[in-house]
Amino acid sequence: EAKARGKNTYRFFSRELNEAATDRLLIENQLREAIREQQFLMYYQPKIDIQDDTLVGYEALIRWLRPDNTLVPPARFIPVAESTGLIVKIGEWIILESCRFLARQHSRGYAVSLSINLSARQFNDNRLPTMIEQIIQRTGVDPSYLVFEITESMLMGDTDAAIKQLNQLKRLGVSLSIDDFGTGYSSLNYLKRFPVDELKIDRSFVKDIPEDRNDMDIVSAIIAMAQKMQLRVVAEGVESEAQVDFLKQNACYVVQGYYYSMPLAEQELSHLTFTIKT
Ligand code: C2E
Ligand code: MG
Ligand code: MG
Ligand code: MG
């Protein structure tokens, strides 16, 4: 009987693995087609200064619009793009497209910043700084309004290489942010050695405020630490007024989240009613 059960278990796992592998292969092929057919688009989520409810910037978030009109979320295809190396090409498109968007915003007189996510493979590519530099030149965008977001895990492996890469990026005049802060193996010792400008508090610590006392302590500790280290701090995933009040009381003034706005396509941004920093 034990043997039979073992066999079933084996079959079960084998089918699961097979489906996962087929799924990946399918996504990989579709991603190649998506690049050829230009099925990607960028959405932009407002970053709000809660002291006066002004719009101070955006985060660029990729979307994949399939020919059948389904919108595939990045969590479903970025990992495949990453493991197949397709992210290098897609990543370059993201940066170019986002910088063009920012240049258009600036040409309207809006002094907004733009945050762009980098994946691990992109960050580890030593051609990245030159690629970004060329896009900055080509689009004429002011690099001091550009923010590149990386995650803690990207900084952990070869820290000397990571510091070198961060410095190369900083030389371009852009700023650097640690995304999903608090979810990785944050070593405070490392944090001090990395030339970063901003911490983004992960949504997982924000979502249960004000019910979860623990999370409130964690968030206020991160904010206090950021202040002490002279880093900017941004809260992500803000969905309620109570969360806004809590962040305000703790002096975290820049936030992102559905409470203010979902990520939107560029043409939808004009419907927003925020005052935009000029
Ligand atoms: P992230 O960089 O931490 O982005 C924040 C995610 O939280 C976005 O999901 C955003 O839509 C979502 N979000 C914002 N406010 C709220 C809120 O109030 N409530 C909830 N429940 N969610 C909120 P999205 O766009 O699905 O992106 C997921 C992740 O995929 C991103 O996490 C980022 O790691 C990655 N990603 C997205 N766009 C890009 C890109 O252009 N390049 C790279 N390399 N990664 C990207
Ligand atoms: Mg991000
Ligand atoms: Mg984030
Ligand atoms: Mg996140």
mmCIF file of C-alpha atoms and ligand atoms in Angstrom:
data_model
loop_
_atom_site.group_PDB
_atom_site.id
_atom_site.type_symbol
_atom_site.label_atom_id
_atom_site.label_comp_id
_atom_site.label_asym_id
_atom_site.label_seq_id
_atom_site.Cartn_x
_atom_site.Cartn_y
_atom_site.Cartn_z
ATOM 1 C CA GLU A 1 0.000 0.000 0.000
ATOM 2 C CA ALA A 2 2.851 2.313 0.866
ATOM 3 C CA LYS A 3 4.353 1.512 -2.510
ATOM 4 C CA ALA A 4 1.154 2.408 -4.302
ATOM 5 C CA ARG A 5 0.947 5.667 -2.452
ATOM 6 C CA GLY A 6 4.575 6.399 -3.317
ATOM 7 C CA LYS A 7 3.858 5.791 -6.958
ATOM 8 C CA ASN A 8 0.894 8.119 -6.914
ATOM 9 C CA THR A 9 2.911 10.795 -5.213
ATOM 10 C CA TYR A 10 5.591 10.442 -7.865
ATOM 11 C CA ARG A 11 3.058 10.703 -10.655
ATOM 12 C CA PHE A 12 1.494 13.718 -9.051
ATOM 13 C CA PHE A 13 4.772 15.624 -8.780
ATOM 14 C CA SER A 14 5.887 14.575 -12.209
ATOM 15 C CA ARG A 15 2.709 15.903 -13.791
ATOM 16 C CA GLU A 16 3.005 19.173 -11.843
ATOM 17 C CA LEU A 17 6.604 19.642 -12.920
ATOM 18 C CA ASN A 18 5.742 18.844 -16.488
ATOM 19 C CA GLU A 19 2.989 21.393 -16.540
ATOM 20 C CA ALA A 20 5.285 24.015 -15.047
ATOM 21 C CA ALA A 21 7.954 23.290 -17.655
ATOM 22 C CA THR A 22 5.457 23.359 -20.524
ATOM 23 C CA ASP A 23 4.052 26.586 -19.148
ATOM 24 C CA ARG A 24 7.512 28.170 -19.083
ATOM 25 C CA LEU A 25 8.334 27.042 -22.594
ATOM 26 C CA LEU A 26 5.005 28.356 -23.803
ATOM 27 C CA ILE A 27 5.566 31.704 -22.102
ATOM 28 C CA GLU A 28 9.133 31.878 -23.449
ATOM 29 C CA ASN A 29 7.933 31.395 -27.044
ATOM 30 C CA GLN A 30 5.136 33.875 -26.550
ATOM 31 C CA LEU A 31 7.582 36.392 -25.080
ATOM 32 C CA ARG A 32 9.762 36.196 -28.199
ATOM 33 C CA GLU A 33 6.676 36.880 -30.253
ATOM 34 C CA ALA A 34 5.662 39.693 -27.894
ATOM 35 C CA ILE A 35 9.013 41.403 -28.485
ATOM 36 C CA ARG A 36 8.659 41.056 -32.271
ATOM 37 C CA GLU A 37 5.040 42.199 -32.261
ATOM 38 C CA GLN A 38 5.526 44.976 -29.685
ATOM 39 C CA GLN A 39 2.894 43.707 -27.282
ATOM 40 C CA PHE A 40 4.402 45.422 -24.239
ATOM 41 C CA LEU A 41 3.242 48.689 -22.785
ATOM 42 C CA MET A 42 4.233 50.777 -19.820
ATOM 43 C CA TYR A 43 1.911 51.817 -17.023
ATOM 44 C CA TYR A 44 2.785 54.570 -14.584
ATOM 45 C CA GLN A 45 1.759 54.729 -10.936
ATOM 46 C CA PRO A 46 1.707 58.157 -9.255
ATOM 47 C CA LYS A 47 3.937 58.865 -6.260
ATOM 48 C CA ILE A 48 2.223 61.342 -3.973
ATOM 49 C CA ASP A 49 3.600 63.769 -1.409
ATOM 50 C CA ILE A 50 0.998 63.365 1.355
ATOM 51 C CA GLN A 51 1.903 66.666 3.011
ATOM 52 C CA ASP A 52 0.069 68.566 0.304
ATOM 53 C CA ASP A 53 -1.341 65.806 -1.940
ATOM 54 C CA THR A 54 0.854 66.734 -4.897
ATOM 55 C CA LEU A 55 2.052 64.334 -7.543
ATOM 56 C CA VAL A 56 5.839 64.171 -7.361
ATOM 57 C CA GLY A 57 6.660 61.263 -9.637
ATOM 58 C CA TYR A 58 5.768 57.906 -11.103
ATOM 59 C CA GLU A 59 6.903 54.308 -11.049
ATOM 60 C CA ALA A 60 7.076 52.658 -14.473
ATOM 61 C CA LEU A 61 5.485 49.194 -14.463
ATOM 62 C CA ILE A 62 5.457 46.953 -17.517
ATOM 63 C CA ARG A 63 2.311 45.283 -18.874
ATOM 64 C CA TRP A 64 1.935 42.628 -21.537
ATOM 65 C CA LEU A 65 -1.169 42.972 -23.672
ATOM 66 C CA ARG A 66 -1.773 39.723 -25.549
ATOM 67 C CA PRO A 67 -3.436 39.796 -28.984
ATOM 68 C CA ASP A 68 -6.555 38.279 -27.335
ATOM 69 C CA ASN A 69 -6.670 41.394 -25.116
ATOM 70 C CA THR A 70 -5.616 39.660 -21.897
ATOM 71 C CA LEU A 71 -3.296 41.710 -19.747
ATOM 72 C CA VAL A 72 -0.537 39.513 -18.306
ATOM 73 C CA PRO A 73 0.908 40.784 -15.004
ATOM 74 C CA PRO A 74 4.704 41.127 -14.744
ATOM 75 C CA ALA A 75 4.927 38.522 -11.969
ATOM 76 C CA ARG A 76 3.914 35.946 -14.593
ATOM 77 C CA PHE A 77 6.476 36.787 -17.241
ATOM 78 C CA ILE A 78 9.385 38.777 -15.727
ATOM 79 C CA PRO A 79 10.820 35.634 -14.060
ATOM 80 C CA VAL A 80 10.711 33.779 -17.410
ATOM 81 C CA ALA A 81 12.209 36.775 -19.202
ATOM 82 C CA GLU A 82 14.890 36.835 -16.524
ATOM 83 C CA SER A 83 15.818 33.143 -16.703
ATOM 84 C CA THR A 84 15.868 33.074 -20.515
ATOM 85 C CA GLY A 85 17.859 36.293 -20.850
ATOM 86 C CA LEU A 86 15.039 37.936 -22.815
ATOM 87 C CA ILE A 87 14.899 40.533 -20.035
ATOM 88 C CA VAL A 88 17.977 42.260 -21.481
ATOM 89 C CA LYS A 89 16.105 43.219 -24.622
ATOM 90 C CA ILE A 90 12.813 43.898 -22.856
ATOM 91 C CA GLY A 91 14.660 45.836 -20.151
ATOM 92 C CA GLU A 92 16.284 48.123 -22.691
ATOM 93 C CA TRP A 93 12.882 48.806 -24.244
ATOM 94 C CA ILE A 94 11.457 49.587 -20.767
ATOM 95 C CA ILE A 95 14.168 52.161 -20.072
ATOM 96 C CA LEU A 96 13.881 53.825 -23.489
ATOM 97 C CA GLU A 97 10.086 53.944 -23.370
ATOM 98 C CA SER A 98 10.090 55.260 -19.776
ATOM 99 C CA CYS A 99 12.674 57.950 -20.513
ATOM 100 C CA ARG A 100 10.646 59.105 -23.513
ATOM 101 C CA PHE A 101 7.614 59.333 -21.232
ATOM 102 C CA LEU A 102 9.562 61.347 -18.673
ATOM 103 C CA ALA A 103 10.870 63.705 -21.361
ATOM 104 C CA ARG A 104 7.258 64.347 -22.452
ATOM 105 C CA GLN A 105 6.239 65.071 -18.853
ATOM 106 C CA HIS A 106 9.130 67.514 -18.456
ATOM 107 C CA SER A 107 8.305 69.221 -21.747
ATOM 108 C CA ARG A 108 4.882 70.019 -20.238
ATOM 109 C CA GLY A 109 6.650 71.680 -17.336
ATOM 110 C CA TYR A 110 6.036 68.910 -14.800
ATOM 111 C CA ALA A 111 8.976 68.448 -12.432
ATOM 112 C CA VAL A 112 8.217 64.786 -11.796
ATOM 113 C CA SER A 113 10.613 61.926 -11.163
ATOM 114 C CA LEU A 114 10.415 58.455 -12.670
ATOM 115 C CA SER A 115 11.329 55.188 -10.983
ATOM 116 C CA ILE A 116 12.320 52.233 -13.172
ATOM 117 C CA ASN A 117 12.656 48.662 -11.894
ATOM 118 C CA LEU A 118 15.786 46.700 -12.767
ATOM 119 C CA SER A 119 15.872 42.905 -12.754
ATOM 120 C CA ALA A 120 18.854 40.965 -11.409
ATOM 121 C CA ARG A 121 20.179 40.011 -14.823
ATOM 122 C CA GLN A 122 19.955 43.598 -16.034
ATOM 123 C CA PHE A 123 21.701 44.887 -12.941
ATOM 124 C CA ASN A 124 24.530 42.365 -13.289
ATOM 125 C CA ASP A 125 25.143 43.301 -16.917
ATOM 126 C CA ASN A 126 28.243 45.489 -17.149
ATOM 127 C CA ARG A 127 26.851 47.126 -20.301
ATOM 128 C CA LEU A 128 23.917 48.560 -18.308
ATOM 129 C CA PRO A 129 25.459 51.938 -17.352
ATOM 130 C CA THR A 130 26.494 52.663 -20.962
ATOM 131 C CA MET A 131 23.087 51.596 -22.233
ATOM 132 C CA ILE A 132 21.365 53.947 -19.791
ATOM 133 C CA GLU A 133 23.785 56.763 -20.590
ATOM 134 C CA GLN A 134 22.992 56.412 -24.303
ATOM 135 C CA ILE A 135 19.258 56.478 -23.639
ATOM 136 C CA ILE A 136 19.638 59.574 -21.464
ATOM 137 C CA GLN A 137 21.513 61.293 -24.301
ATOM 138 C CA ARG A 138 19.096 60.115 -26.952
ATOM 139 C CA THR A 139 15.971 61.242 -25.071
ATOM 140 C CA GLY A 140 17.554 64.358 -23.580
ATOM 141 C CA VAL A 141 16.032 63.568 -20.202
ATOM 142 C CA ASP A 142 17.479 65.157 -17.037
ATOM 143 C CA PRO A 143 19.040 62.162 -15.191
ATOM 144 C CA SER A 144 18.506 63.730 -11.770
ATOM 145 C CA TYR A 145 14.804 62.873 -12.179
ATOM 146 C CA LEU A 146 15.512 59.191 -12.838
ATOM 147 C CA VAL A 147 15.449 56.569 -10.092
ATOM 148 C CA PHE A 148 16.508 52.952 -10.593
ATOM 149 C CA GLU A 149 14.989 50.385 -8.249
ATOM 150 C CA ILE A 150 16.911 47.286 -7.253
ATOM 151 C CA THR A 151 16.185 44.702 -4.564
ATOM 152 C CA GLU A 152 18.255 43.644 -1.589
ATOM 153 C CA SER A 153 18.952 40.209 -3.060
ATOM 154 C CA MET A 154 20.757 41.790 -6.020
ATOM 155 C CA LEU A 155 23.245 43.368 -3.624
ATOM 156 C CA MET A 156 24.015 40.286 -1.602
ATOM 157 C CA GLY A 157 26.091 37.943 -3.796
ATOM 158 C CA ASP A 158 29.230 39.725 -5.004
ATOM 159 C CA THR A 159 29.013 42.928 -2.982
ATOM 160 C CA ASP A 160 32.151 44.504 -4.450
ATOM 161 C CA ALA A 161 30.785 44.047 -7.965
ATOM 162 C CA ALA A 162 27.436 45.431 -6.811
ATOM 163 C CA ILE A 163 29.024 48.524 -5.256
ATOM 164 C CA LYS A 164 31.030 49.087 -8.443
ATOM 165 C CA GLN A 165 27.900 48.859 -10.571
ATOM 166 C CA LEU A 166 25.968 51.189 -8.245
ATOM 167 C CA ASN A 167 28.783 53.729 -8.480
ATOM 168 C CA GLN A 168 28.802 53.493 -12.279
ATOM 169 C CA LEU A 169 25.086 54.224 -12.277
ATOM 170 C CA LYS A 170 25.449 57.078 -9.781
ATOM 171 C CA ARG A 171 28.027 58.700 -12.087
ATOM 172 C CA LEU A 172 25.241 59.148 -14.624
ATOM 173 C CA GLY A 173 23.468 61.448 -12.184
ATOM 174 C CA VAL A 174 20.541 59.118 -11.475
ATOM 175 C CA SER A 175 19.422 58.014 -8.035
ATOM 176 C CA LEU A 176 19.073 54.526 -6.652
ATOM 177 C CA SER A 177 16.379 52.954 -4.548
ATOM 178 C CA ILE A 178 16.063 49.668 -2.677
ATOM 179 C CA ASP A 179 12.682 48.191 -3.592
ATOM 180 C CA ASP A 180 10.621 45.871 -1.365
ATOM 181 C CA PHE A 181 12.832 46.926 1.513
ATOM 182 C CA GLY A 182 12.639 44.678 4.547
ATOM 183 C CA THR A 183 11.741 41.492 2.706
ATOM 184 C CA GLY A 184 15.288 40.412 1.832
ATOM 185 C CA TYR A 185 18.310 39.757 3.963
ATOM 186 C CA SER A 186 18.844 43.381 4.825
ATOM 187 C CA SER A 187 22.195 43.750 6.401
ATOM 188 C CA LEU A 188 22.457 47.162 7.966
ATOM 189 C CA ASN A 189 26.209 46.959 7.612
ATOM 190 C CA TYR A 190 25.912 46.536 3.834
ATOM 191 C CA LEU A 191 23.274 49.195 3.563
ATOM 192 C CA LYS A 192 25.767 51.752 4.773
ATOM 193 C CA ARG A 193 28.289 50.713 2.145
ATOM 194 C CA PHE A 194 25.927 50.868 -0.808
ATOM 195 C CA PRO A 195 25.557 54.305 -2.459
ATOM 196 C CA VAL A 196 21.757 54.257 -2.458
ATOM 197 C CA ASP A 197 19.444 57.229 -2.023
ATOM 198 C CA GLU A 198 16.069 55.762 -1.162
ATOM 199 C CA LEU A 199 14.323 52.901 0.615
ATOM 200 C CA LYS A 200 10.938 51.648 -0.511
ATOM 201 C CA ILE A 201 9.048 50.019 2.316
ATOM 202 C CA ASP A 202 7.488 46.807 1.053
ATOM 203 C CA ARG A 203 3.714 46.580 0.776
ATOM 204 C CA SER A 204 3.642 43.540 3.052
ATOM 205 C CA PHE A 205 4.480 45.784 6.037
ATOM 206 C CA VAL A 206 1.942 48.433 5.051
ATOM 207 C CA LYS A 207 -1.100 46.340 4.203
ATOM 208 C CA ASP A 208 -2.162 45.434 7.755
ATOM 209 C CA ILE A 209 -1.725 48.912 9.220
ATOM 210 C CA PRO A 210 -3.412 49.978 11.495
ATOM 211 C CA GLU A 211 -4.470 46.527 12.775
ATOM 212 C CA ASP A 212 -1.027 44.978 13.075
ATOM 213 C CA ARG A 213 1.011 46.581 15.862
ATOM 214 C CA ASN A 214 4.107 44.630 14.801
ATOM 215 C CA ASP A 215 4.023 45.948 11.266
ATOM 216 C CA MET A 216 3.538 49.476 12.566
ATOM 217 C CA ASP A 217 6.663 49.103 14.683
ATOM 218 C CA ILE A 218 8.622 47.743 11.712
ATOM 219 C CA VAL A 219 7.501 50.571 9.436
ATOM 220 C CA SER A 220 8.283 53.290 11.948
ATOM 221 C CA ALA A 221 11.683 51.702 12.591
ATOM 222 C CA ILE A 222 12.491 51.658 8.858
ATOM 223 C CA ILE A 223 11.445 55.302 8.550
ATOM 224 C CA ALA A 224 13.581 56.313 11.538
ATOM 225 C CA MET A 225 16.554 54.397 10.173
ATOM 226 C CA ALA A 226 16.186 55.973 6.736
ATOM 227 C CA GLN A 227 16.153 59.427 8.322
ATOM 228 C CA LYS A 228 19.229 58.625 10.384
ATOM 229 C CA MET A 229 21.065 57.412 7.283
ATOM 230 C CA GLN A 230 19.815 60.379 5.256
ATOM 231 C CA LEU A 231 17.943 58.206 2.820
ATOM 232 C CA ARG A 232 14.623 59.139 1.259
ATOM 233 C CA VAL A 233 11.819 56.815 2.175
ATOM 234 C CA VAL A 234 8.770 55.791 0.147
ATOM 235 C CA ALA A 235 5.877 53.582 1.250
ATOM 236 C CA GLU A 236 4.312 51.275 -1.332
ATOM 237 C CA GLY A 237 0.902 49.624 -1.410
ATOM 238 C CA VAL A 238 -0.936 52.344 0.523
ATOM 239 C CA GLU A 239 -4.648 51.567 0.307
ATOM 240 C CA SER A 240 -6.361 53.437 3.138
ATOM 241 C CA GLU A 241 -6.647 56.793 4.828
ATOM 242 C CA ALA A 242 -5.579 55.209 8.146
ATOM 243 C CA GLN A 243 -2.318 54.128 6.485
ATOM 244 C CA VAL A 244 -1.766 57.627 5.106
ATOM 245 C CA ASP A 245 -2.343 59.084 8.600
ATOM 246 C CA PHE A 246 0.068 56.632 10.176
ATOM 247 C CA LEU A 247 2.789 57.389 7.614
ATOM 248 C CA LYS A 248 2.281 61.130 8.025
ATOM 249 C CA GLN A 249 2.614 60.832 11.803
ATOM 250 C CA ASN A 250 5.840 58.939 11.285
ATOM 251 C CA ALA A 251 7.224 61.440 8.775
ATOM 252 C CA CYS A 252 7.140 59.238 5.681
ATOM 253 C CA TYR A 253 5.704 61.654 3.166
ATOM 254 C CA VAL A 254 6.039 60.018 -0.226
ATOM 255 C CA VAL A 255 3.654 57.159 -0.934
ATOM 256 C CA GLN A 256 2.338 55.006 -3.712
ATOM 257 C CA GLY A 257 -0.775 52.887 -3.692
ATOM 258 C CA TYR A 258 -4.318 52.257 -4.801
ATOM 259 C CA TYR A 259 -5.598 54.768 -2.228
ATOM 260 C CA TYR A 260 -4.283 57.457 -4.576
ATOM 261 C CA SER A 261 -4.104 55.692 -7.917
ATOM 262 C CA MET A 262 -3.572 52.388 -9.663
ATOM 263 C CA PRO A 263 -0.814 52.257 -12.279
ATOM 264 C CA LEU A 264 -2.261 53.820 -15.449
ATOM 265 C CA ALA A 265 -1.496 54.071 -19.148
ATOM 266 C CA GLU A 266 -0.077 57.453 -20.148
ATOM 267 C CA GLN A 267 -3.288 58.613 -21.849
ATOM 268 C CA GLU A 268 -5.239 57.910 -18.626
ATOM 269 C CA LEU A 269 -2.960 60.056 -16.463
ATOM 270 C CA SER A 270 -4.602 63.232 -17.738
ATOM 271 C CA HIS A 271 -7.773 62.253 -15.844
ATOM 272 C CA LEU A 272 -5.982 62.473 -12.499
ATOM 273 C CA THR A 273 -6.799 65.550 -10.457
ATOM 274 C CA PHE A 274 -3.621 65.945 -8.428
ATOM 275 C CA THR A 275 -1.644 69.137 -8.505
ATOM 276 C CA ILE A 276 1.600 68.288 -10.255
ATOM 277 C CA LYS A 277 4.889 69.692 -9.063
ATOM 278 C CA THR A 278 6.241 72.210 -11.575
HETATM 279 P P1 C2E B 1 7.217 46.436 -7.464
HETATM 280 O O1 C2E B 1 8.313 47.096 -8.184
HETATM 281 O O2 C2E B 1 7.337 46.332 -5.993
HETATM 282 O O3 C2E B 1 5.901 47.214 -7.892
HETATM 283 C C1 C2E B 1 4.805 47.451 -7.068
HETATM 284 C C2 C2E B 1 3.668 46.518 -7.398
HETATM 285 O O4 C2E B 1 2.611 46.741 -6.472
HETATM 286 C C3 C2E B 1 3.043 46.753 -8.778
HETATM 287 O O5 C2E B 1 2.569 45.486 -9.241
HETATM 288 C C4 C2E B 1 1.871 47.652 -8.452
HETATM 289 O O6 C2E B 1 0.839 47.595 -9.417
HETATM 290 C C5 C2E B 1 1.423 47.065 -7.150
HETATM 291 N N1 C2E B 1 0.708 48.017 -6.304
HETATM 292 C C6 C2E B 1 0.858 49.352 -6.229
HETATM 293 N N2 C2E B 1 0.053 49.891 -5.298
HETATM 294 C C7 C2E B 1 -0.646 48.868 -4.771
HETATM 295 C C8 C2E B 1 -1.663 48.782 -3.759
HETATM 296 O O7 C2E B 1 -2.067 49.766 -3.157
HETATM 297 N N3 C2E B 1 -2.141 47.548 -3.480
HETATM 298 C C9 C2E B 1 -1.709 46.418 -4.124
HETATM 299 N N4 C2E B 1 -2.259 45.256 -3.799
HETATM 300 N N5 C2E B 1 -0.739 46.472 -5.072
HETATM 301 C C10 C2E B 1 -0.229 47.680 -5.395
HETATM 302 P P2 C2E B 1 2.890 44.996 -10.719
HETATM 303 O O8 C2E B 1 2.814 46.130 -11.682
HETATM 304 O O9 C2E B 1 2.053 43.793 -10.959
HETATM 305 O O10 C2E B 1 4.412 44.568 -10.629
HETATM 306 C C11 C2E B 1 4.829 43.517 -9.813
HETATM 307 C C12 C2E B 1 6.342 43.424 -9.786
HETATM 308 O O11 C2E B 1 6.842 43.093 -11.086
HETATM 309 C C13 C2E B 1 7.017 44.743 -9.435
HETATM 310 O O12 C2E B 1 6.999 44.928 -8.038
HETATM 311 C C14 C2E B 1 8.397 44.508 -10.009
HETATM 312 O O13 C2E B 1 9.159 43.704 -9.145
HETATM 313 C C15 C2E B 1 8.086 43.728 -11.266
HETATM 314 N N6 C2E B 1 8.028 44.669 -12.399
HETATM 315 C C16 C2E B 1 6.996 45.424 -12.821
HETATM 316 N N7 C2E B 1 7.350 46.184 -13.870
HETATM 317 C C17 C2E B 1 8.650 45.922 -14.112
HETATM 318 C C18 C2E B 1 9.612 46.397 -15.068
HETATM 319 O O14 C2E B 1 9.345 47.283 -15.905
HETATM 320 N N8 C2E B 1 10.870 45.865 -15.003
HETATM 321 C C19 C2E B 1 11.211 44.915 -14.068
HETATM 322 N N9 C2E B 1 12.474 44.447 -14.067
HETATM 323 N N10 C2E B 1 10.347 44.464 -13.145
HETATM 324 C C20 C2E B 1 9.080 44.955 -13.169
HETATM 325 MG MG MG B 2 9.376 48.740 -7.868
HETATM 326 MG MG MG B 3 8.196 47.648 -4.707
HETATM 327 MG MG MG B 4 6.781 45.057 -4.129
#
